[in-house]
mmCIF file of C-alpha atoms and ligand atoms in Angstrom:
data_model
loop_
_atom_site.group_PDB
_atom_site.id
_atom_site.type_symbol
_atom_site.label_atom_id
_atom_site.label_comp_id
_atom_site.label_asym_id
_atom_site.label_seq_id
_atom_site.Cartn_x
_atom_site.Cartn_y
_atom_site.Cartn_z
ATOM 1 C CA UNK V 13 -1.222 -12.460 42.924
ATOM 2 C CA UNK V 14 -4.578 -12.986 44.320
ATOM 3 C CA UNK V 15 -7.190 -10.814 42.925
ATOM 4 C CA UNK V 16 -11.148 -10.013 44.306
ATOM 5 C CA UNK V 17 -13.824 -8.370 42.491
ATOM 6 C CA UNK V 18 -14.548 -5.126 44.319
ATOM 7 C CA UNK V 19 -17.106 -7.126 46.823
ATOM 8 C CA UNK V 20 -16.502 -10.064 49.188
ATOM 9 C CA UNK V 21 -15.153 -13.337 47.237
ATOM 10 C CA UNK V 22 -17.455 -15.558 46.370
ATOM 11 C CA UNK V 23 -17.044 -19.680 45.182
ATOM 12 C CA UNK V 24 -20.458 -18.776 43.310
ATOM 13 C CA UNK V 25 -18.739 -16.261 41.032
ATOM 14 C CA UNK V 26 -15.942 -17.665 38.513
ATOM 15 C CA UNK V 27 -12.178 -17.260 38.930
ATOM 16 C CA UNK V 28 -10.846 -13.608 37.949
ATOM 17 C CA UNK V 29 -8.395 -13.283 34.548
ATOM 18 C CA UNK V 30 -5.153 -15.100 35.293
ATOM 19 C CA UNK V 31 -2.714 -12.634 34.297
ATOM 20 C CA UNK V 32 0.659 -14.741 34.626
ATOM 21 C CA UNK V 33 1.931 -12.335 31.065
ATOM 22 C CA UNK V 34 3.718 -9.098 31.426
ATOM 23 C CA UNK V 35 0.527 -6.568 31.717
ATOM 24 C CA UNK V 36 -1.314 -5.596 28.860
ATOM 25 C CA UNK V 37 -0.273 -2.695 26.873
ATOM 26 C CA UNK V 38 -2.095 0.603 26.995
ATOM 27 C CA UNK V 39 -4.959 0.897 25.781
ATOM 28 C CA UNK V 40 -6.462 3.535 23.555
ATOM 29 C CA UNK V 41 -9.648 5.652 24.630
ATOM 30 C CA UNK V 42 -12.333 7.766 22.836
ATOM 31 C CA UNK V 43 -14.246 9.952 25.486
ATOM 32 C CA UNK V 44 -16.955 11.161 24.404
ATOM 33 C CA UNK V 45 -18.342 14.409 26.077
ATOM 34 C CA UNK V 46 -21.125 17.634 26.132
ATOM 35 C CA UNK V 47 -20.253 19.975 28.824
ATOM 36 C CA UNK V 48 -17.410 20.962 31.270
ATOM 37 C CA UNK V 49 -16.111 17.292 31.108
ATOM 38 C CA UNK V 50 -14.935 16.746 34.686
ATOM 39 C CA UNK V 51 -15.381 13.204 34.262
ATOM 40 C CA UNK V 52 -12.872 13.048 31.288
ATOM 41 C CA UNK V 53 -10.600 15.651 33.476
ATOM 42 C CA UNK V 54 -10.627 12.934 36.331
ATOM 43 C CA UNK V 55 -9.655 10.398 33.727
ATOM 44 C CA UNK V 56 -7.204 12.274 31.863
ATOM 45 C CA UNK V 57 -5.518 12.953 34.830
ATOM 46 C CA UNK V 58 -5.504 9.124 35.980
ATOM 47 C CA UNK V 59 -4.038 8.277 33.161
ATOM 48 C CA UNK V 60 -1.389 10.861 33.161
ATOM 49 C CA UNK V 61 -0.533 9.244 36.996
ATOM 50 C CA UNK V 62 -0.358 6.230 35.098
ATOM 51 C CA UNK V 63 -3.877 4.920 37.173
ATOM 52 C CA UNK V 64 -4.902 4.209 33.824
ATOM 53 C CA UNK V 65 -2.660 1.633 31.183
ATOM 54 C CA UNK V 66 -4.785 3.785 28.571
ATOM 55 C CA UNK V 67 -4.146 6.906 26.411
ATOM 56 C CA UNK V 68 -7.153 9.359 25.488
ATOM 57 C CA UNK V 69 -6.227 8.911 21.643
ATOM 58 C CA UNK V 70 -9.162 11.289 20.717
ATOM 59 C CA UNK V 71 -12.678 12.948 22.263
ATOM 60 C CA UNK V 72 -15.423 12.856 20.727
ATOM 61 C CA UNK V 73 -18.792 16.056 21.326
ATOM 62 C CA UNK V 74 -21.900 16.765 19.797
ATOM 63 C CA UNK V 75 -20.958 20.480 21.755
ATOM 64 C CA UNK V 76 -17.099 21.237 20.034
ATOM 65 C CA UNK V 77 -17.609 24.599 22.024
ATOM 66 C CA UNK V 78 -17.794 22.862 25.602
ATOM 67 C CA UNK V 79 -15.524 22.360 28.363
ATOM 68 C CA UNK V 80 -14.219 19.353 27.475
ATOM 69 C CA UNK V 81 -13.389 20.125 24.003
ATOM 70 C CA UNK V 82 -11.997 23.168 25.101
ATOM 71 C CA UNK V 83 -9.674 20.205 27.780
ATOM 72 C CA UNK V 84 -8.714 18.536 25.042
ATOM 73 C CA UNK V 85 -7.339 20.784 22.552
ATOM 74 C CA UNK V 86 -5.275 22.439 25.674
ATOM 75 C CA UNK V 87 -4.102 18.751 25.845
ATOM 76 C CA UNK V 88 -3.150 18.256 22.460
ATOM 77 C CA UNK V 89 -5.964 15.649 21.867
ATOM 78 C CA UNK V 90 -7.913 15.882 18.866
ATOM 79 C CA UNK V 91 -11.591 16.526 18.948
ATOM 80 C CA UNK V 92 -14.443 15.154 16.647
ATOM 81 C CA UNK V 93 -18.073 16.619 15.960
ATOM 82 C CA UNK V 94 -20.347 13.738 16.348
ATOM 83 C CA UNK V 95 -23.522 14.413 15.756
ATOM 84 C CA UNK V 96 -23.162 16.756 13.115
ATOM 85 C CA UNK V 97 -25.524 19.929 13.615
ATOM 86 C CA UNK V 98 -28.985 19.505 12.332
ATOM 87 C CA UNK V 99 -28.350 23.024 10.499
ATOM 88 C CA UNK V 100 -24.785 22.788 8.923
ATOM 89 C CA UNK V 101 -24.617 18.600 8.392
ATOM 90 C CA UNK V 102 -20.803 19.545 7.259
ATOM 91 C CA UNK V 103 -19.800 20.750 10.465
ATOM 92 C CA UNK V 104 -19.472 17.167 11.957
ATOM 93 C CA UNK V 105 -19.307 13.019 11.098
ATOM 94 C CA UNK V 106 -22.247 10.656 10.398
ATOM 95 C CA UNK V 107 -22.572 7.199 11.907
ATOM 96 C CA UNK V 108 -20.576 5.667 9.144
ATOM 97 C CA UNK V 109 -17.358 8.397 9.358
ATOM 98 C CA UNK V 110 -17.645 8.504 13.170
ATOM 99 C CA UNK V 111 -16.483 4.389 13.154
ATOM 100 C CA UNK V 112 -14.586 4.933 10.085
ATOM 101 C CA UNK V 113 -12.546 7.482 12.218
ATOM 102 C CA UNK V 114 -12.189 5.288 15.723
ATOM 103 C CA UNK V 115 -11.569 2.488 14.087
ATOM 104 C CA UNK V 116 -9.158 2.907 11.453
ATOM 105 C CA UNK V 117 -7.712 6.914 11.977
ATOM 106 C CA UNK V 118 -7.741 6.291 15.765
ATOM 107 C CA UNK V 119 -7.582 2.378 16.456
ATOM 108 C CA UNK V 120 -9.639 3.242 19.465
ATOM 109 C CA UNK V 121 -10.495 -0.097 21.771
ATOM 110 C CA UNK V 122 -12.237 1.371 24.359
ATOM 111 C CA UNK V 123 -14.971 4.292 23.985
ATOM 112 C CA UNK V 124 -15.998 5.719 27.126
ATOM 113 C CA UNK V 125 -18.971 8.270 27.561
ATOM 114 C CA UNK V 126 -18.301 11.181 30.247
ATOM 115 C CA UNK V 127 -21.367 13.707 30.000
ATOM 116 C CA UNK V 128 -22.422 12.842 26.968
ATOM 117 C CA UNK V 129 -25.963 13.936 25.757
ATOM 118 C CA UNK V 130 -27.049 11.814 22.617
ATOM 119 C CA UNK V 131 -27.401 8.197 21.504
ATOM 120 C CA UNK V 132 -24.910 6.388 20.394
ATOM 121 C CA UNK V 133 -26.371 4.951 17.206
ATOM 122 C CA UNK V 134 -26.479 1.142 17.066
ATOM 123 C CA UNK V 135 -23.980 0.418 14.241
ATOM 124 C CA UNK V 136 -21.463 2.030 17.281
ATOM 125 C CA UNK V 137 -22.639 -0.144 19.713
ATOM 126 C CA UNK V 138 -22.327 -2.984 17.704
ATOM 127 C CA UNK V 139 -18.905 -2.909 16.741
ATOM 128 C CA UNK V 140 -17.626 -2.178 20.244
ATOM 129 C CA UNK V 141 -19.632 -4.800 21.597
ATOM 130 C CA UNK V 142 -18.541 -4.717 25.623
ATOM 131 C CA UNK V 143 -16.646 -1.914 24.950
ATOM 132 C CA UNK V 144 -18.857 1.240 26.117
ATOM 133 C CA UNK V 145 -19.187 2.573 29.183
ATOM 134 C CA UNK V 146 -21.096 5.209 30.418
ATOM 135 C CA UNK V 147 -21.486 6.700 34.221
ATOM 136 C CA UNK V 148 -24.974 7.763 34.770
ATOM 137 C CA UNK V 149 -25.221 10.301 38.352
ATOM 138 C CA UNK V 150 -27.873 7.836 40.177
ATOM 139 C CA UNK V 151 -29.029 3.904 40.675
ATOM 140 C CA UNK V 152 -29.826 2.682 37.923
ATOM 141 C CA UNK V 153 -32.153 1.253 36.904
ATOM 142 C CA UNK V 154 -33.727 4.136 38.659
ATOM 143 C CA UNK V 155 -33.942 7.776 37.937
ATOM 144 C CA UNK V 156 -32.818 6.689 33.997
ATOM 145 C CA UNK V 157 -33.778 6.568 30.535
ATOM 146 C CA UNK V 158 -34.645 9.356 27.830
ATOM 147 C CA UNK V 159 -34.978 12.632 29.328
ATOM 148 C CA UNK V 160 -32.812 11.730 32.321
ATOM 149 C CA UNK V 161 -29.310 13.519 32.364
ATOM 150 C CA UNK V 162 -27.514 16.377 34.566
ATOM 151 C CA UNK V 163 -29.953 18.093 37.139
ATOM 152 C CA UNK V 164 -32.850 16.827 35.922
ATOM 153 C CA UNK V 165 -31.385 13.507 37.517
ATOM 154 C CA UNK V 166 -30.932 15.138 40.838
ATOM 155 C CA UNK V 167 -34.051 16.929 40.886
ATOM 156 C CA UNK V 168 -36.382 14.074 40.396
ATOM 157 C CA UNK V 169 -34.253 12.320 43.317
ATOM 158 C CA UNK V 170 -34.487 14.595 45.445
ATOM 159 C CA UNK V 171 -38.354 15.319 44.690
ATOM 160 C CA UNK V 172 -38.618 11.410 44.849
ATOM 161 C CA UNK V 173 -37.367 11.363 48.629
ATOM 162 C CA UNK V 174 -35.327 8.588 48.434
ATOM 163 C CA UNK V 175 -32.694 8.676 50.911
ATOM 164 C CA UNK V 176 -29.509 7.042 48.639
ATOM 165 C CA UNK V 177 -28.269 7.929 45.156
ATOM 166 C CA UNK V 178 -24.652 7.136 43.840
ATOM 167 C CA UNK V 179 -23.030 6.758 40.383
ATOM 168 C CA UNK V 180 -23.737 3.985 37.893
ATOM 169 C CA UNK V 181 -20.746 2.782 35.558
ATOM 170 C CA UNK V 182 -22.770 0.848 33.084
ATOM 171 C CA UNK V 183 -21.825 -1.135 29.751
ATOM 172 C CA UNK V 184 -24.151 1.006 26.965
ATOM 173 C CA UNK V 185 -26.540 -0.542 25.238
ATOM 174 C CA UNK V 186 -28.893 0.534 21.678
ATOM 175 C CA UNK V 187 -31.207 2.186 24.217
ATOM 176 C CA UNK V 188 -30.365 4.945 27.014
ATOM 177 C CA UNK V 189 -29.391 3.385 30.361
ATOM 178 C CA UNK V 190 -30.154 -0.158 30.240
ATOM 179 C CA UNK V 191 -26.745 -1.797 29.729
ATOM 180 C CA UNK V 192 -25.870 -4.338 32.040
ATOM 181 C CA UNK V 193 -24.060 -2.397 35.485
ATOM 182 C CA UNK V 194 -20.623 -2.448 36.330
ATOM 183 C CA UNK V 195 -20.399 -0.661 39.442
ATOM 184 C CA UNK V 196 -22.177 2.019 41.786
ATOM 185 C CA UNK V 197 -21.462 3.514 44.787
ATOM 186 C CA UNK V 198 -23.865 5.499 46.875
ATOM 187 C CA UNK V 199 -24.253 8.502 48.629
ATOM 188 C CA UNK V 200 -26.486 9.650 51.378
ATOM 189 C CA UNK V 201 -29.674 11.814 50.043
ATOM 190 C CA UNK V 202 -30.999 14.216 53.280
ATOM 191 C CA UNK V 203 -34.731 15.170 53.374
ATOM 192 C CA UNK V 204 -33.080 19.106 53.114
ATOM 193 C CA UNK V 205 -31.036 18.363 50.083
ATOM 194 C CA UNK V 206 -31.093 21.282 46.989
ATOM 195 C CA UNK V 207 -30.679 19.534 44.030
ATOM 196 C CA UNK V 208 -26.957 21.271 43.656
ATOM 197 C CA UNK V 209 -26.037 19.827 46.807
ATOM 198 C CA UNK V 210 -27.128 16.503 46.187
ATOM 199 C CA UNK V 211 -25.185 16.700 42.322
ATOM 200 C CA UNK V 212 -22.249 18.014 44.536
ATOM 201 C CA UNK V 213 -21.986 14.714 46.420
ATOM 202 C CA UNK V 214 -22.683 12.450 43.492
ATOM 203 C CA UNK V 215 -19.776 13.845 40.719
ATOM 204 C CA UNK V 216 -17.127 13.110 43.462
ATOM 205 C CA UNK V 217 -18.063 9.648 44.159
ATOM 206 C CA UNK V 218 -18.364 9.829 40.113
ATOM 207 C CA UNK V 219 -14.687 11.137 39.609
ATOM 208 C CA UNK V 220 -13.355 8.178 42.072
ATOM 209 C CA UNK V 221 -15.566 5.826 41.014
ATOM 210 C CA UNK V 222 -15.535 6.291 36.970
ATOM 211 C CA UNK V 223 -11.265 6.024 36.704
ATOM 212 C CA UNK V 224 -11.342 2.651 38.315
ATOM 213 C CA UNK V 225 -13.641 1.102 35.958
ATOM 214 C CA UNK V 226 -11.858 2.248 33.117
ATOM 215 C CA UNK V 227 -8.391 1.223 34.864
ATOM 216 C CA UNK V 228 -10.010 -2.435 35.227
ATOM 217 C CA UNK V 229 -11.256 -2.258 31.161
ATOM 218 C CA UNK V 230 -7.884 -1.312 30.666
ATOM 219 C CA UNK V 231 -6.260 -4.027 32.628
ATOM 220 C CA UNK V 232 -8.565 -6.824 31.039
ATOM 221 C CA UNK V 233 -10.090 -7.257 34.764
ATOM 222 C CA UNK V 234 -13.087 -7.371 34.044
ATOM 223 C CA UNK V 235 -15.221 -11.234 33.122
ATOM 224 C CA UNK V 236 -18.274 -11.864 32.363
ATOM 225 C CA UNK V 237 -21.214 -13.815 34.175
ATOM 226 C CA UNK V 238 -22.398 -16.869 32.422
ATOM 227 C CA UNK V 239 -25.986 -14.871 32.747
ATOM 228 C CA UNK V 240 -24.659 -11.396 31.213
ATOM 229 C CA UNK V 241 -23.508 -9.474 34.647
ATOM 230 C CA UNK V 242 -20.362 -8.322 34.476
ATOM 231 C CA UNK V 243 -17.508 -8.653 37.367
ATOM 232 C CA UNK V 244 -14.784 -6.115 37.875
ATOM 233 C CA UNK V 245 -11.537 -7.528 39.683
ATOM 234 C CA UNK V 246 -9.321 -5.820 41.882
ATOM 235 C CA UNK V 247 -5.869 -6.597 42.190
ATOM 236 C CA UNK V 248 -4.585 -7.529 46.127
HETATM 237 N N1 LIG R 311 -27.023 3.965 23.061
HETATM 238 C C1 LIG R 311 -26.812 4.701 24.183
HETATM 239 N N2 LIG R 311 -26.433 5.991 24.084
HETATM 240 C C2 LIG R 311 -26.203 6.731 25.204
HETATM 241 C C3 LIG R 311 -26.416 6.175 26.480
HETATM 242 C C4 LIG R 311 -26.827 4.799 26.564
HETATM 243 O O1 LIG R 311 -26.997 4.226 27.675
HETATM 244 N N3 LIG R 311 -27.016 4.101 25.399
HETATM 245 N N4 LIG R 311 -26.243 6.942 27.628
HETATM 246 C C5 LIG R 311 -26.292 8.380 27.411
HETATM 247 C C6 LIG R 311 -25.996 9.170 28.654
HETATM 248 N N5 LIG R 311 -27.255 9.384 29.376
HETATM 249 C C7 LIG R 311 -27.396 8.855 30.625
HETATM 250 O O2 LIG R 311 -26.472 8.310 31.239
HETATM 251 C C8 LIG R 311 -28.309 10.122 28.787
HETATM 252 C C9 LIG R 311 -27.996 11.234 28.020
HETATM 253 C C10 LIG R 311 -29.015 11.972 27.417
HETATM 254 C C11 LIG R 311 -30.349 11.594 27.590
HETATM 255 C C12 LIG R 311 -31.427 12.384 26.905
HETATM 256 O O3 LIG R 311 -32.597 12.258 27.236
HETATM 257 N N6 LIG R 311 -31.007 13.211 25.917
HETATM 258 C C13 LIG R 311 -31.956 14.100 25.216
HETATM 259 C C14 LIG R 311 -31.189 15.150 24.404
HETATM 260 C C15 LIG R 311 -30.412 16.071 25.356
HETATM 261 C C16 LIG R 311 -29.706 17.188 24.577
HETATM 262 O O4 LIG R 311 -29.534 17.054 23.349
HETATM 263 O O5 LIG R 311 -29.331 18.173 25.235
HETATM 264 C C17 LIG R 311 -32.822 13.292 24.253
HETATM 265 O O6 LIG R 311 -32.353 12.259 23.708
HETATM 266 O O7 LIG R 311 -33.942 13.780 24.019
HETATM 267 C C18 LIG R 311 -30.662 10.511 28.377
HETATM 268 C C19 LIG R 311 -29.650 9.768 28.989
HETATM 269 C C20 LIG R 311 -25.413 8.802 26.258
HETATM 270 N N7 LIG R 311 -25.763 8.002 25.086
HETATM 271 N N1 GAR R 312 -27.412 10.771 31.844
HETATM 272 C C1 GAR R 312 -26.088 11.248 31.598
HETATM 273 C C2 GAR R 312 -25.689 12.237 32.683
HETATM 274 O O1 GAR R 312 -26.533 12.895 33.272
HETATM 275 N N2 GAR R 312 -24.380 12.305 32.919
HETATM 276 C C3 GAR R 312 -23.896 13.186 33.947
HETATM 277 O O2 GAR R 312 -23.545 14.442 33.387
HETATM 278 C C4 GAR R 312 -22.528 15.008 34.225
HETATM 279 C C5 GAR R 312 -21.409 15.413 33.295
HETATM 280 O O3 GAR R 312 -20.491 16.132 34.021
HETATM 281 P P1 GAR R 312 -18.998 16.352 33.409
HETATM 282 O O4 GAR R 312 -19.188 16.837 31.985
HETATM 283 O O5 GAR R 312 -18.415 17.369 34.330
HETATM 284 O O6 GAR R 312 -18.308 15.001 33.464
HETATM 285 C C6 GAR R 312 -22.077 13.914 35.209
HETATM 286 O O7 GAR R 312 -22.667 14.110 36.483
HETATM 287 C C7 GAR R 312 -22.623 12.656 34.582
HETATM 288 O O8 GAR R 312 -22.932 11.634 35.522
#
């Protein structure tokens, strides 16, 4: 079966995973979460088509009130409190019981963030080394970093006046958007765009985009550049 990343074949780039064995089993997923989760909706629901060779073994929210909690208990998935609330430090994990609990309650291989609004501390990032994602709603390295997340994203795109944003699937990182990129896609940005309309147009280039990059983590189709950039592969 011959196989292409997702742009034109290069002889520059190296040779995609030869996958001659049976496929890989499924994997198992942590999604991590702070509002209405659409993103984890969109991947839930790949992996219920069977998109995705993964299963959402548990979510993860620093908000166990929000949408996506809410998803996930309707699901039958259980749901963590990670951070724990600055007032009531019982009422959720620290760092140490939050990897206790993926690792050995959950044997979680994959954590992927969808809307989620705190930093993963480095101890997490650590021990899933290449094994975070995150989608961020514009081009990175642009329009990123601490204070960047939901509409404030959009607004200060659309008060920038660039004329493209798009999703960024990135690999996370200790610090807030710098991991190295796995894919983007983009989006047109019009000079009479509202902020809404602009967010509108970015989450559903997010919900196609985000379940193929976890489908390729899943599938062990994505390599690595000798210089750190990873290469997702797509099956022909
Ligand atoms: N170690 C990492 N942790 C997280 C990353 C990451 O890349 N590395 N990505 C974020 C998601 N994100 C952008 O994609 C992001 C989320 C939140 C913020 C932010 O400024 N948060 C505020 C708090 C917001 C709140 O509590 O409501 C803050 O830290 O002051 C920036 C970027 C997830 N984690
Ligand atoms: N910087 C992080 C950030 O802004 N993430 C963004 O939050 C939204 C969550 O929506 P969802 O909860 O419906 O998936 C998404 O647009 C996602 O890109």
């Amino acid at each position: 079966m011959r196989q292409q990343h997702l742009t034109a074949a290069s002889a520059a780039h190296p040779q995609p995973p030869q996958h001659s064995e049976p496929a890989p089993p499924s994997k198992r997923l942590a999604v991590f979460v702070s509002g209405g989760g659409s993103n984890f909706r969109a991947i839930h629901a790949a992996v219920q088509q069977g998109a995705i060779a993964g299963t959402v073994a548990v979510v993860v929210s620093n908000a166990p009130g929000c949408g996506g909690c809410d998803y996930a208990r309707q699901h039958g998935i259980p749901v963590l409190t990670y951070p724990a609330p600055k007032d009531d430090p019982s009422a959720g994990l620290g760092d140490d019981e939050l990897l206790q609990q993926l690792t050995e309650e959950f044997s979680v291989e994959l954590v992927v963030l969808a809307g989620y609004l705190k930093l993963i501390p480095s101890s997490l990032v650590r021990a899933f080394k290449r094994r975070i994602l995150n989608i961020h709603p514009a081009l990175l390295p642009a329009f990123g970093g601490k204070g960047y997340y939901g509409g404030k994203v959009h607004r200060a795109v659309v008060a920038s006046g660039v004329r493209f944003s798009g999703p960024t699937i990135h690999f996370v990182d200790e610090e807030y958007d710098t991991g190295p990129i796995l894919a983007q896609a983009i989006v047109p940005v019009y000079p009479t765009d509202r902020p809404e309309q602009l967010a509108a147009r970015v989450l559903k280039e997010e919900h196609r985009l985000y379940p193929l990059c976890v489908a390729a983590m899943c599938d062990d189709r994505v390599t690595w550049r000798e210089d750190g950039v990873p290469i997702m592969w797509t099956a022909h």
